[in-house]
Amino acid sequence: KIYMEIQLLDIIVFLIFTIGTVLFGTSFIGKNKNASDYTQGGGSMPGFIVGMSIFATYVSSISFLALPGSAYLGNWNSFVFSLSIPIASILAAKYFVPFYRKIESPSAYSFLEERFGYWARAYAAICYLLTQIARIGSVLFLLALPLHAMLGWSVPLIIVVSGICVIFYSVLGGIKAVIWTDAIQGMILIAGAIICLIVLWIKIPGGINTFFEMGIEFDKFSLGGFDFSLNMPTFWVTLIYGIFINLQNYGIDQNYVQRYKTTKDEKSAKFSALFGGFLYLPVSLFFFLIGTSLFVFYKSFPGILPDNISSDQVFPYFIVTGLPMGFTGLLIAAIFAAGMSTVATSINSGATVILTDFLQRGKPVMEEKKKMKILYFASFILGVLGVLIGLAMMTVKSALDAWWSLAGIFSGGMLGLFLLGYISTNVKGKYALVGTICGIILIAWISLSGQTVFHNYMTIVLGTIVIFCIGFFLSIIASRLTKKSVQN
């Protein structure tokens, strides 16, 4: 057992923030008149609130706990991933937002059916659903760690109970509840991260000077090697992975596309994409500063950190044992808020995909009542599956590495298929299908064969490139052969 008793005040602070958030989310119950309200919020959401929602969704408890854990255990290599996000948000604001605002369907994948046929839409939708279920599980597991450290409750119990809380308001409240609670939760977690960093620097003997001296001494600020090896998480591998995964997030992730459609106009949607992306960069920097500060703090006071603690548990342990009374409750609430915002988003967007890309597609007009029942039920099922994955995550060594690996595998070559349809208007469905099959084979080989040629981060990169290049060049070859046959 690594947990310790905490003050009643901390529990009260945590409960006030957490129960208040859940109650605020439930206040939207009954305000969804139809499926459009449930999935797109009636297209009336303020750009700033949507931008905060995008930011909070991206941060989640994966960032709040796993990034400090990664910095504590190693260096700042994972921060390179953060550097790629502004690039993706700029491209999204310029190209993706106007593109999706013109499409009537709330689904991000209806475009793929128009270009290549239903198989492309179904493939992307299935990959997306698998990714979101994995994400829900990872987030629920990570938000259970600080509660375990604080109260001593079993991690499985916390995963189940917290999952039920989020499922409740996200299922019944719809996208409006999700976005507004996201925005509030985002503000709480920013405040929590700043407070924790300040406290750490005050507690470290010598303060900021010692932080930088020891950080440099132990090479904690390294962004990774700058060689071009593809089987290690070097600076370039991490940066390329970040660019590809974030282009996918902003370009074909239902979480983001759905938010582009909730704002009142295109200008607000562009602002939300830029604001959410650029806000993440400095906030993620705080998380890496916290991780390195934790390393310096426990190096300065050897023996006070239990031997049986994992890197993902170091930050929760400090929150419980190292923060002044009252602040512990606030930080736990911030982590819990970060996790809830991401889980709620994944549940709502996943339910939207199930309705629009599978059950409603190709059918005559469906009654609004039936649509709402499907959305409620699909949301519930996704939440339950996420809880089960969260329980399975208890066996992994690093939640961040596990999540990034799962994201690369399940998201597959979705980005390659999207770029193939978006950039080239002449590629036919059969050539895109051949490219996709080749991409899936490559992804399976990288992920499952135990090969050492490529790092797991390269899964989405190579999968995307193979799908795009094979589909594109097959189309060119076929076009030239057709011209020659016509000439002959």
Short mmCIF file of C-alpha atoms in Angstrom, two decimals:
data_model
loop_
_atom_site.label_atom_id
_atom_site.label_comp_id
_atom_site.label_asym_id
_atom_site.label_seq_id
_atom_site.Cartn_x
_atom_site.Cartn_y
_atom_site.Cartn_z
CA LYS A 1 0.00 0.00 0.00
CA ILE A 2 1.42 3.38 -0.99
CA TYR A 3 -1.50 5.57 -0.02
CA MET A 4 -1.59 7.73 3.10
CA GLU A 5 -4.34 9.33 5.12
CA ILE A 6 -5.28 12.81 3.93
CA GLN A 7 -7.15 15.67 5.53
CA LEU A 8 -10.92 15.90 5.52
CA LEU A 9 -10.61 19.28 3.78
CA ASP A 10 -9.01 17.64 0.74
CA ILE A 11 -11.85 15.16 0.45
CA ILE A 12 -14.38 17.98 0.73
CA VAL A 13 -12.62 20.03 -1.97
CA PHE A 14 -12.46 17.02 -4.27
CA LEU A 15 -16.12 16.15 -3.76
CA ILE A 16 -17.28 19.75 -4.28
CA PHE A 17 -15.49 20.06 -7.62
CA THR A 18 -16.35 16.56 -8.83
CA ILE A 19 -20.00 16.46 -7.76
CA GLY A 20 -20.43 20.03 -9.00
CA THR A 21 -19.13 19.03 -12.44
CA VAL A 22 -21.39 15.99 -12.65
CA LEU A 23 -24.42 18.03 -11.53
CA PHE A 24 -23.60 20.71 -14.09
CA GLY A 25 -23.39 18.05 -16.79
CA THR A 26 -26.73 16.56 -15.76
CA SER A 27 -28.36 20.01 -15.99
CA PHE A 28 -28.38 19.52 -19.78
CA ILE A 29 -30.51 16.39 -19.51
CA GLY A 30 -33.77 16.86 -21.37
CA LYS A 31 -32.49 19.82 -23.42
CA ASN A 32 -31.83 17.73 -26.53
CA LYS A 33 -34.93 17.96 -28.68
CA ASN A 34 -33.55 15.78 -31.46
CA ALA A 35 -30.49 13.85 -32.64
CA SER A 36 -28.97 17.01 -34.15
CA ASP A 37 -29.04 18.71 -30.75
CA TYR A 38 -27.51 15.62 -29.17
CA THR A 39 -24.65 15.33 -31.67
CA GLN A 40 -24.08 18.93 -32.89
CA GLY A 41 -25.53 21.13 -30.14
CA GLY A 42 -27.78 22.91 -32.59
CA GLY A 43 -24.74 24.67 -34.12
CA SER A 44 -24.82 27.47 -31.53
CA MET A 45 -21.78 26.88 -29.29
CA PRO A 46 -19.28 29.76 -28.67
CA GLY A 47 -15.87 29.29 -30.30
CA PHE A 48 -13.94 29.87 -27.05
CA ILE A 49 -15.93 27.20 -25.18
CA VAL A 50 -15.48 24.71 -28.05
CA GLY A 51 -11.74 25.50 -28.13
CA MET A 52 -11.45 24.84 -24.39
CA SER A 53 -13.33 21.59 -24.97
CA ILE A 54 -10.86 20.55 -27.68
CA PHE A 55 -7.99 21.36 -25.33
CA ALA A 56 -9.52 19.51 -22.36
CA THR A 57 -10.31 16.49 -24.50
CA TYR A 58 -6.71 16.34 -25.70
CA VAL A 59 -5.20 16.74 -22.24
CA SER A 60 -7.16 14.07 -20.35
CA SER A 61 -5.64 12.11 -17.48
CA ILE A 62 -3.25 10.58 -20.03
CA SER A 63 -1.43 13.92 -20.21
CA PHE A 64 -1.98 14.89 -16.59
CA LEU A 65 -0.41 11.71 -15.18
CA ALA A 66 1.44 9.89 -17.94
CA LEU A 67 3.43 12.89 -19.20
CA PRO A 68 4.87 13.71 -15.75
CA GLY A 69 5.47 9.98 -15.31
CA SER A 70 7.30 9.84 -18.62
CA ALA A 71 9.45 12.88 -17.75
CA TYR A 72 10.20 11.46 -14.30
CA LEU A 73 11.27 8.09 -15.69
CA GLY A 74 13.14 9.38 -18.74
CA ASN A 75 13.46 12.76 -20.41
CA TRP A 76 11.45 15.24 -22.50
CA ASN A 77 11.36 13.11 -25.63
CA SER A 78 7.56 12.91 -25.46
CA PHE A 79 7.35 16.74 -25.46
CA VAL A 80 8.35 16.60 -29.12
CA PHE A 81 4.87 15.18 -29.71
CA SER A 82 3.39 18.40 -28.26
CA LEU A 83 5.45 20.50 -30.67
CA SER A 84 3.60 18.91 -33.58
CA ILE A 85 0.11 19.89 -32.39
CA PRO A 86 0.18 23.60 -33.47
CA ILE A 87 1.20 22.47 -36.96
CA ALA A 88 -1.85 20.23 -37.18
CA SER A 89 -4.19 22.88 -35.76
CA ILE A 90 -3.05 25.46 -38.35
CA LEU A 91 -3.67 23.01 -41.19
CA ALA A 92 -7.03 22.13 -39.66
CA ALA A 93 -8.15 25.74 -39.48
CA LYS A 94 -7.10 26.40 -43.07
CA TYR A 95 -8.28 23.22 -44.79
CA PHE A 96 -10.25 20.78 -42.64
CA VAL A 97 -12.70 23.12 -40.88
CA PRO A 98 -14.09 24.69 -44.09
CA PHE A 99 -14.21 21.25 -45.70
CA TYR A 100 -16.29 19.63 -42.95
CA ARG A 101 -18.52 22.67 -42.42
CA LYS A 102 -19.77 22.16 -45.98
CA ILE A 103 -20.72 18.50 -45.36
CA GLU A 104 -24.23 18.04 -44.00
CA SER A 105 -23.63 14.71 -42.25
CA PRO A 106 -22.40 14.87 -38.62
CA SER A 107 -20.10 11.95 -39.44
CA ALA A 108 -16.46 12.54 -40.32
CA TYR A 109 -16.52 9.46 -42.55
CA SER A 110 -19.44 10.05 -44.91
CA PHE A 111 -16.96 11.76 -47.25
CA LEU A 112 -15.02 8.50 -47.64
CA GLU A 113 -18.14 6.70 -48.86
CA GLU A 114 -18.72 9.38 -51.50
CA ARG A 115 -15.15 9.01 -52.75
CA PHE A 116 -14.47 5.28 -52.48
CA GLY A 117 -17.62 3.43 -51.45
CA TYR A 118 -19.10 2.23 -48.19
CA TRP A 119 -16.19 -0.08 -47.38
CA ALA A 120 -13.96 2.98 -46.82
CA ARG A 121 -16.48 4.60 -44.50
CA ALA A 122 -17.00 1.39 -42.53
CA TYR A 123 -13.25 0.76 -42.23
CA ALA A 124 -12.55 4.24 -40.87
CA ALA A 125 -15.55 4.14 -38.52
CA ILE A 126 -14.54 0.74 -37.07
CA CYS A 127 -10.93 1.90 -36.58
CA TYR A 128 -12.21 5.03 -34.86
CA LEU A 129 -14.48 3.11 -32.49
CA LEU A 130 -11.66 0.76 -31.50
CA THR A 131 -9.38 3.74 -30.86
CA GLN A 132 -11.97 5.45 -28.64
CA ILE A 133 -12.67 2.34 -26.60
CA ALA A 134 -8.92 1.99 -25.99
CA ARG A 135 -8.72 5.67 -25.07
CA ILE A 136 -11.61 5.47 -22.61
CA GLY A 137 -9.93 2.51 -20.90
CA SER A 138 -6.53 4.23 -20.69
CA VAL A 139 -8.05 7.39 -19.24
CA LEU A 140 -10.19 5.59 -16.66
CA PHE A 141 -7.16 3.62 -15.49
CA LEU A 142 -5.01 6.74 -15.11
CA LEU A 143 -7.62 8.73 -13.21
CA ALA A 144 -8.04 5.78 -10.82
CA LEU A 145 -4.40 5.99 -9.69
CA PRO A 146 -4.61 9.27 -7.71
CA LEU A 147 -7.89 8.26 -6.09
CA HIS A 148 -6.28 5.00 -5.04
CA ALA A 149 -3.37 6.95 -3.57
CA MET A 150 -5.73 9.37 -1.83
CA LEU A 151 -8.37 7.05 -0.41
CA GLY A 152 -6.88 3.59 -0.63
CA TRP A 153 -9.84 2.28 -2.60
CA SER A 154 -9.13 -0.53 -5.05
CA VAL A 155 -8.25 0.58 -8.57
CA PRO A 156 -10.90 -1.69 -10.20
CA LEU A 157 -13.63 -0.20 -7.97
CA ILE A 158 -12.60 3.35 -8.85
CA ILE A 159 -12.53 2.55 -12.59
CA VAL A 160 -16.06 1.12 -12.44
CA VAL A 161 -17.55 3.90 -10.26
CA SER A 162 -15.93 6.78 -12.18
CA GLY A 163 -16.97 5.14 -15.45
CA ILE A 164 -20.59 5.03 -14.27
CA CYS A 165 -20.49 8.73 -13.27
CA VAL A 166 -19.22 9.87 -16.66
CA ILE A 167 -21.51 7.53 -18.59
CA PHE A 168 -24.51 8.97 -16.73
CA TYR A 169 -24.19 12.61 -17.77
CA SER A 170 -22.58 12.02 -21.16
CA VAL A 171 -25.30 9.56 -22.18
CA LEU A 172 -28.19 11.78 -21.14
CA GLY A 173 -26.73 15.26 -21.65
CA GLY A 174 -25.43 15.03 -25.22
CA ILE A 175 -22.72 17.14 -26.85
CA LYS A 176 -23.74 20.36 -25.06
CA ALA A 177 -23.15 18.76 -21.67
CA VAL A 178 -19.86 17.33 -22.89
CA ILE A 179 -18.50 20.62 -24.31
CA TRP A 180 -19.51 22.86 -21.43
CA THR A 181 -18.21 20.48 -18.77
CA ASP A 182 -15.03 20.04 -20.83
CA ALA A 183 -14.45 23.81 -20.76
CA ILE A 184 -14.85 24.02 -16.98
CA GLN A 185 -12.71 20.95 -16.42
CA GLY A 186 -10.00 22.40 -18.67
CA MET A 187 -9.77 25.53 -16.51
CA ILE A 188 -9.57 23.43 -13.33
CA LEU A 189 -6.73 21.26 -14.61
CA ILE A 190 -4.67 24.26 -15.79
CA ALA A 191 -4.97 25.83 -12.33
CA GLY A 192 -4.07 22.51 -10.71
CA ALA A 193 -0.94 22.02 -12.83
CA ILE A 194 0.35 25.55 -12.12
CA ILE A 195 -0.21 25.18 -8.37
CA CYS A 196 1.57 21.83 -8.26
CA LEU A 197 4.63 23.14 -10.13
CA ILE A 198 4.93 26.16 -7.84
CA VAL A 199 4.73 23.96 -4.73
CA LEU A 200 7.37 21.59 -6.11
CA TRP A 201 9.82 24.40 -6.85
CA ILE A 202 9.28 25.80 -3.35
CA LYS A 203 9.96 22.39 -1.77
CA ILE A 204 13.11 21.60 -3.80
CA PRO A 205 16.21 22.74 -1.85
CA GLY A 206 17.66 25.57 -3.88
CA GLY A 207 14.45 25.99 -5.85
CA ILE A 208 14.60 26.61 -9.60
CA ASN A 209 18.41 26.70 -9.68
CA THR A 210 18.64 23.17 -8.29
CA PHE A 211 15.90 22.07 -10.69
CA PHE A 212 17.90 23.18 -13.73
CA GLU A 213 21.26 22.02 -12.38
CA MET A 214 20.10 18.48 -11.60
CA GLY A 215 17.96 18.33 -14.71
CA ILE A 216 20.99 19.10 -16.87
CA GLU A 217 23.23 16.77 -14.84
CA PHE A 218 20.94 13.78 -15.41
CA ASP A 219 20.05 14.77 -19.01
CA LYS A 220 16.37 15.12 -18.12
CA PHE A 221 15.72 17.89 -20.66
CA SER A 222 16.81 15.84 -23.65
CA LEU A 223 14.31 15.73 -26.52
CA GLY A 224 15.78 12.44 -27.73
CA GLY A 225 18.55 11.58 -30.13
CA PHE A 226 18.76 13.41 -33.44
CA ASP A 227 19.95 10.45 -35.49
CA PHE A 228 17.70 8.99 -38.18
CA SER A 229 17.20 5.55 -36.67
CA LEU A 230 13.62 4.35 -37.19
CA ASN A 231 13.57 1.73 -34.44
CA MET A 232 14.06 4.14 -31.54
CA PRO A 233 11.89 7.05 -30.26
CA THR A 234 14.33 9.67 -31.50
CA PHE A 235 13.41 13.34 -31.89
CA TRP A 236 12.55 12.83 -35.56
CA VAL A 237 10.54 9.63 -35.06
CA THR A 238 8.49 11.23 -32.27
CA LEU A 239 7.97 14.44 -34.26
CA ILE A 240 6.86 12.58 -37.40
CA TYR A 241 4.57 10.38 -35.32
CA GLY A 242 3.10 13.48 -33.68
CA ILE A 243 2.46 15.22 -36.98
CA PHE A 244 0.72 12.20 -38.46
CA ILE A 245 -1.37 11.35 -35.40
CA ASN A 246 -2.42 14.99 -34.94
CA LEU A 247 -3.26 15.44 -38.60
CA GLN A 248 -5.47 12.42 -38.12
CA ASN A 249 -6.98 13.91 -34.96
CA TYR A 250 -7.80 17.23 -36.57
CA GLY A 251 -8.55 15.85 -40.02
CA ILE A 252 -10.62 12.70 -39.52
CA ASP A 253 -11.24 12.22 -35.78
CA GLN A 254 -14.97 12.38 -35.01
CA ASN A 255 -14.18 14.13 -31.69
CA TYR A 256 -12.82 17.15 -33.54
CA VAL A 257 -14.98 17.11 -36.65
CA GLN A 258 -18.11 17.01 -34.52
CA ARG A 259 -16.93 20.08 -32.64
CA TYR A 260 -16.29 22.02 -35.85
CA LYS A 261 -20.02 21.67 -36.51
CA THR A 262 -21.18 22.81 -33.07
CA THR A 263 -20.05 26.42 -33.48
CA LYS A 264 -22.30 29.17 -34.86
CA ASP A 265 -20.10 29.91 -37.90
CA GLU A 266 -16.91 28.93 -39.72
CA LYS A 267 -14.85 31.71 -38.12
CA SER A 268 -15.68 30.42 -34.63
CA ALA A 269 -14.86 26.85 -35.70
CA LYS A 270 -11.43 27.91 -37.00
CA PHE A 271 -10.76 29.81 -33.78
CA SER A 272 -11.68 26.77 -31.68
CA ALA A 273 -9.25 24.54 -33.63
CA LEU A 274 -6.38 27.02 -33.27
CA PHE A 275 -7.11 27.88 -29.65
CA GLY A 276 -7.32 24.25 -28.50
CA GLY A 277 -4.11 23.28 -30.29
CA PHE A 278 -1.97 26.23 -29.22
CA LEU A 279 -3.17 26.12 -25.60
CA TYR A 280 -2.06 22.50 -25.28
CA LEU A 281 1.59 23.35 -26.01
CA PRO A 282 2.34 25.50 -22.91
CA VAL A 283 0.13 23.38 -20.66
CA SER A 284 1.90 20.17 -21.72
CA LEU A 285 5.17 21.97 -20.96
CA PHE A 286 3.93 22.36 -17.38
CA PHE A 287 3.44 18.59 -17.18
CA PHE A 288 7.02 17.91 -18.27
CA LEU A 289 8.32 20.52 -15.84
CA ILE A 290 6.34 18.75 -13.11
CA GLY A 291 7.80 15.35 -14.07
CA THR A 292 11.38 16.60 -13.99
CA SER A 293 10.69 18.51 -10.76
CA LEU A 294 9.44 15.28 -9.19
CA PHE A 295 12.69 13.57 -10.19
CA VAL A 296 14.77 16.38 -8.66
CA PHE A 297 12.62 16.49 -5.52
CA TYR A 298 12.90 12.78 -4.78
CA LYS A 299 16.61 12.79 -5.65
CA SER A 300 17.03 15.59 -3.12
CA PHE A 301 15.18 13.56 -0.47
CA PRO A 302 16.23 9.93 -1.04
CA GLY A 303 14.28 7.24 0.75
CA ILE A 304 10.92 9.00 1.02
CA LEU A 305 9.56 7.47 -2.19
CA PRO A 306 8.36 3.84 -1.82
CA ASP A 307 10.36 1.28 -3.82
CA ASN A 308 7.29 -0.47 -5.27
CA ILE A 309 5.89 2.60 -7.01
CA SER A 310 5.59 2.88 -10.82
CA SER A 311 6.38 6.00 -12.83
CA ASP A 312 2.66 6.67 -13.43
CA GLN A 313 2.08 6.63 -9.65
CA VAL A 314 4.83 9.08 -8.68
CA PHE A 315 2.78 12.21 -9.38
CA PRO A 316 -0.33 10.94 -7.54
CA TYR A 317 1.88 9.97 -4.60
CA PHE A 318 3.34 13.48 -4.42
CA ILE A 319 -0.12 15.01 -4.69
CA VAL A 320 -1.20 13.04 -1.64
CA THR A 321 1.96 13.41 0.46
CA GLY A 322 3.61 16.64 -0.71
CA LEU A 323 0.92 19.27 -1.25
CA PRO A 324 -0.48 21.62 1.41
CA MET A 325 -3.89 20.79 2.86
CA GLY A 326 -6.71 21.63 0.46
CA PHE A 327 -4.52 21.63 -2.64
CA THR A 328 -4.43 17.84 -2.72
CA GLY A 329 -8.20 17.77 -3.19
CA LEU A 330 -7.97 20.39 -5.92
CA LEU A 331 -5.31 18.44 -7.85
CA ILE A 332 -7.22 15.18 -7.56
CA ALA A 333 -10.31 17.01 -8.81
CA ALA A 334 -8.28 18.42 -11.73
CA ILE A 335 -7.06 14.97 -12.75
CA PHE A 336 -10.53 13.52 -12.37
CA ALA A 337 -11.95 16.40 -14.42
CA ALA A 338 -9.40 15.83 -17.18
CA GLY A 339 -10.32 12.17 -17.36
CA MET A 340 -14.06 12.76 -17.33
CA SER A 341 -13.89 15.28 -20.17
CA THR A 342 -12.08 12.85 -22.47
CA VAL A 343 -14.27 9.87 -21.62
CA ALA A 344 -17.46 11.89 -22.14
CA THR A 345 -16.21 13.12 -25.52
CA SER A 346 -15.28 9.63 -26.71
CA ILE A 347 -18.63 8.23 -25.63
CA ASN A 348 -20.66 10.92 -27.41
CA SER A 349 -18.65 10.90 -30.64
CA GLY A 350 -18.55 7.10 -30.71
CA ALA A 351 -22.33 6.91 -30.36
CA THR A 352 -22.66 9.43 -33.20
CA VAL A 353 -20.52 7.21 -35.44
CA ILE A 354 -22.57 4.11 -34.59
CA LEU A 355 -25.80 5.91 -35.51
CA THR A 356 -24.72 7.79 -38.63
CA ASP A 357 -22.20 5.38 -40.16
CA PHE A 358 -23.95 2.08 -39.47
CA LEU A 359 -27.54 2.06 -38.23
CA GLN A 360 -29.00 5.12 -39.96
CA ARG A 361 -27.04 4.95 -43.21
CA GLY A 362 -28.96 4.04 -46.36
CA LYS A 363 -32.33 4.00 -44.62
CA PRO A 364 -35.32 6.22 -45.22
CA VAL A 365 -36.03 8.97 -42.71
CA MET A 366 -35.68 7.57 -39.18
CA GLU A 367 -37.87 8.85 -36.37
CA GLU A 368 -36.12 11.19 -33.95
CA LYS A 369 -37.32 9.09 -31.03
CA LYS A 370 -35.61 6.01 -32.46
CA LYS A 371 -32.42 7.96 -33.16
CA MET A 372 -32.27 9.15 -29.56
CA LYS A 373 -32.78 5.60 -28.24
CA ILE A 374 -29.91 4.38 -30.42
CA LEU A 375 -27.65 7.22 -29.24
CA TYR A 376 -28.41 6.51 -25.58
CA PHE A 377 -27.86 2.76 -25.92
CA ALA A 378 -24.70 3.10 -28.02
CA SER A 379 -23.26 5.58 -25.51
CA PHE A 380 -23.91 3.17 -22.67
CA ILE A 381 -22.29 0.21 -24.46
CA LEU A 382 -19.19 2.22 -25.37
CA GLY A 383 -18.82 3.33 -21.77
CA VAL A 384 -19.06 -0.24 -20.50
CA LEU A 385 -16.47 -1.49 -23.03
CA GLY A 386 -14.16 1.34 -22.02
CA VAL A 387 -14.45 0.33 -18.36
CA LEU A 388 -13.44 -3.23 -19.28
CA ILE A 389 -10.37 -1.97 -21.16
CA GLY A 390 -9.52 0.21 -18.15
CA LEU A 391 -9.47 -2.88 -15.96
CA ALA A 392 -7.19 -4.61 -18.47
CA MET A 393 -4.80 -1.60 -18.46
CA MET A 394 -3.80 -2.48 -14.88
CA THR A 395 -1.28 -4.98 -16.28
CA VAL A 396 0.75 -2.54 -18.43
CA LYS A 397 4.07 -0.98 -17.41
CA SER A 398 3.53 2.51 -18.89
CA ALA A 399 0.04 3.76 -19.69
CA LEU A 400 1.39 6.41 -22.07
CA ASP A 401 3.36 3.90 -24.17
CA ALA A 402 0.42 1.50 -24.14
CA TRP A 403 -2.01 4.19 -25.28
CA TRP A 404 0.26 5.47 -28.05
CA SER A 405 0.82 1.92 -29.31
CA LEU A 406 -2.91 1.13 -29.28
CA ALA A 407 -3.70 4.42 -31.02
CA GLY A 408 -1.20 3.64 -33.78
CA ILE A 409 -2.60 0.13 -34.30
CA PHE A 410 -6.33 0.84 -34.17
CA SER A 411 -6.23 4.10 -36.09
CA GLY A 412 -4.40 2.19 -38.79
CA GLY A 413 -4.23 3.99 -42.08
CA MET A 414 -7.31 6.19 -41.65
CA LEU A 415 -5.27 9.30 -42.39
CA GLY A 416 -3.83 7.78 -45.57
CA LEU A 417 -7.29 6.95 -46.85
CA PHE A 418 -8.57 10.43 -46.01
CA LEU A 419 -5.63 12.21 -47.67
CA LEU A 420 -6.00 9.98 -50.72
CA GLY A 421 -9.60 11.09 -51.12
CA TYR A 422 -8.99 14.71 -50.12
CA ILE A 423 -5.90 15.46 -52.22
CA SER A 424 -6.51 13.31 -55.29
CA THR A 425 -9.92 13.43 -56.96
CA ASN A 426 -9.11 10.79 -59.59
CA VAL A 427 -8.31 7.76 -57.43
CA LYS A 428 -11.02 5.11 -57.70
CA GLY A 429 -12.30 2.99 -54.83
CA LYS A 430 -10.68 -0.24 -56.00
CA TYR A 431 -7.21 1.32 -56.00
CA ALA A 432 -7.81 2.85 -52.58
CA LEU A 433 -8.91 -0.60 -51.36
CA VAL A 434 -5.69 -2.23 -52.58
CA GLY A 435 -3.67 0.49 -50.85
CA THR A 436 -5.65 0.03 -47.63
CA ILE A 437 -5.14 -3.75 -47.62
CA CYS A 438 -1.39 -3.27 -48.11
CA GLY A 439 -1.36 -0.69 -45.32
CA ILE A 440 -3.20 -3.02 -42.93
CA ILE A 441 -0.76 -5.83 -43.69
CA LEU A 442 2.18 -3.52 -42.95
CA ILE A 443 0.56 -2.27 -39.73
CA ALA A 444 -0.09 -5.84 -38.59
CA TRP A 445 3.53 -6.79 -39.31
CA ILE A 446 4.97 -3.82 -37.40
CA SER A 447 2.62 -4.31 -34.45
CA LEU A 448 2.44 -8.07 -34.06
CA SER A 449 5.57 -9.67 -35.53
CA GLY A 450 8.03 -8.55 -32.86
CA GLN A 451 10.17 -6.91 -35.55
CA THR A 452 12.91 -4.48 -34.52
CA VAL A 453 13.28 -2.52 -37.76
CA PHE A 454 10.66 0.11 -36.88
CA HIS A 455 9.53 1.61 -33.60
CA ASN A 456 5.80 1.32 -32.81
CA TYR A 457 5.44 5.07 -33.35
CA MET A 458 6.09 4.43 -37.04
CA THR A 459 2.94 2.32 -37.38
CA ILE A 460 0.60 5.15 -38.35
CA VAL A 461 3.32 6.91 -40.36
CA LEU A 462 4.16 3.96 -42.60
CA GLY A 463 0.55 2.76 -42.77
CA THR A 464 -0.55 6.20 -44.00
CA ILE A 465 2.27 6.50 -46.56
CA VAL A 466 1.69 3.01 -47.98
CA ILE A 467 -2.07 3.48 -48.37
CA PHE A 468 -1.68 6.88 -50.00
CA CYS A 469 1.21 6.00 -52.32
CA ILE A 470 -0.12 2.64 -53.52
CA GLY A 471 -3.62 4.02 -54.17
CA PHE A 472 -2.23 7.10 -55.92
CA PHE A 473 0.30 5.31 -58.15
CA LEU A 474 -2.10 2.49 -59.08
CA SER A 475 -4.49 5.17 -60.26
CA ILE A 476 -1.79 6.83 -62.38
CA ILE A 477 -0.70 3.50 -63.90
CA ALA A 478 -4.30 2.53 -64.70
CA SER A 479 -4.95 5.91 -66.28
CA ARG A 480 -1.88 5.64 -68.54
CA LEU A 481 -2.77 2.07 -69.55
CA THR A 482 -6.28 3.23 -70.44
CA LYS A 483 -4.91 6.06 -72.59
CA LYS A 484 -2.57 3.68 -74.42
CA SER A 485 -5.36 1.20 -75.12
CA VAL A 486 -7.54 4.02 -76.47
CA GLN A 487 -4.69 5.28 -78.72
CA ASN A 488 -4.05 1.79 -80.05
#
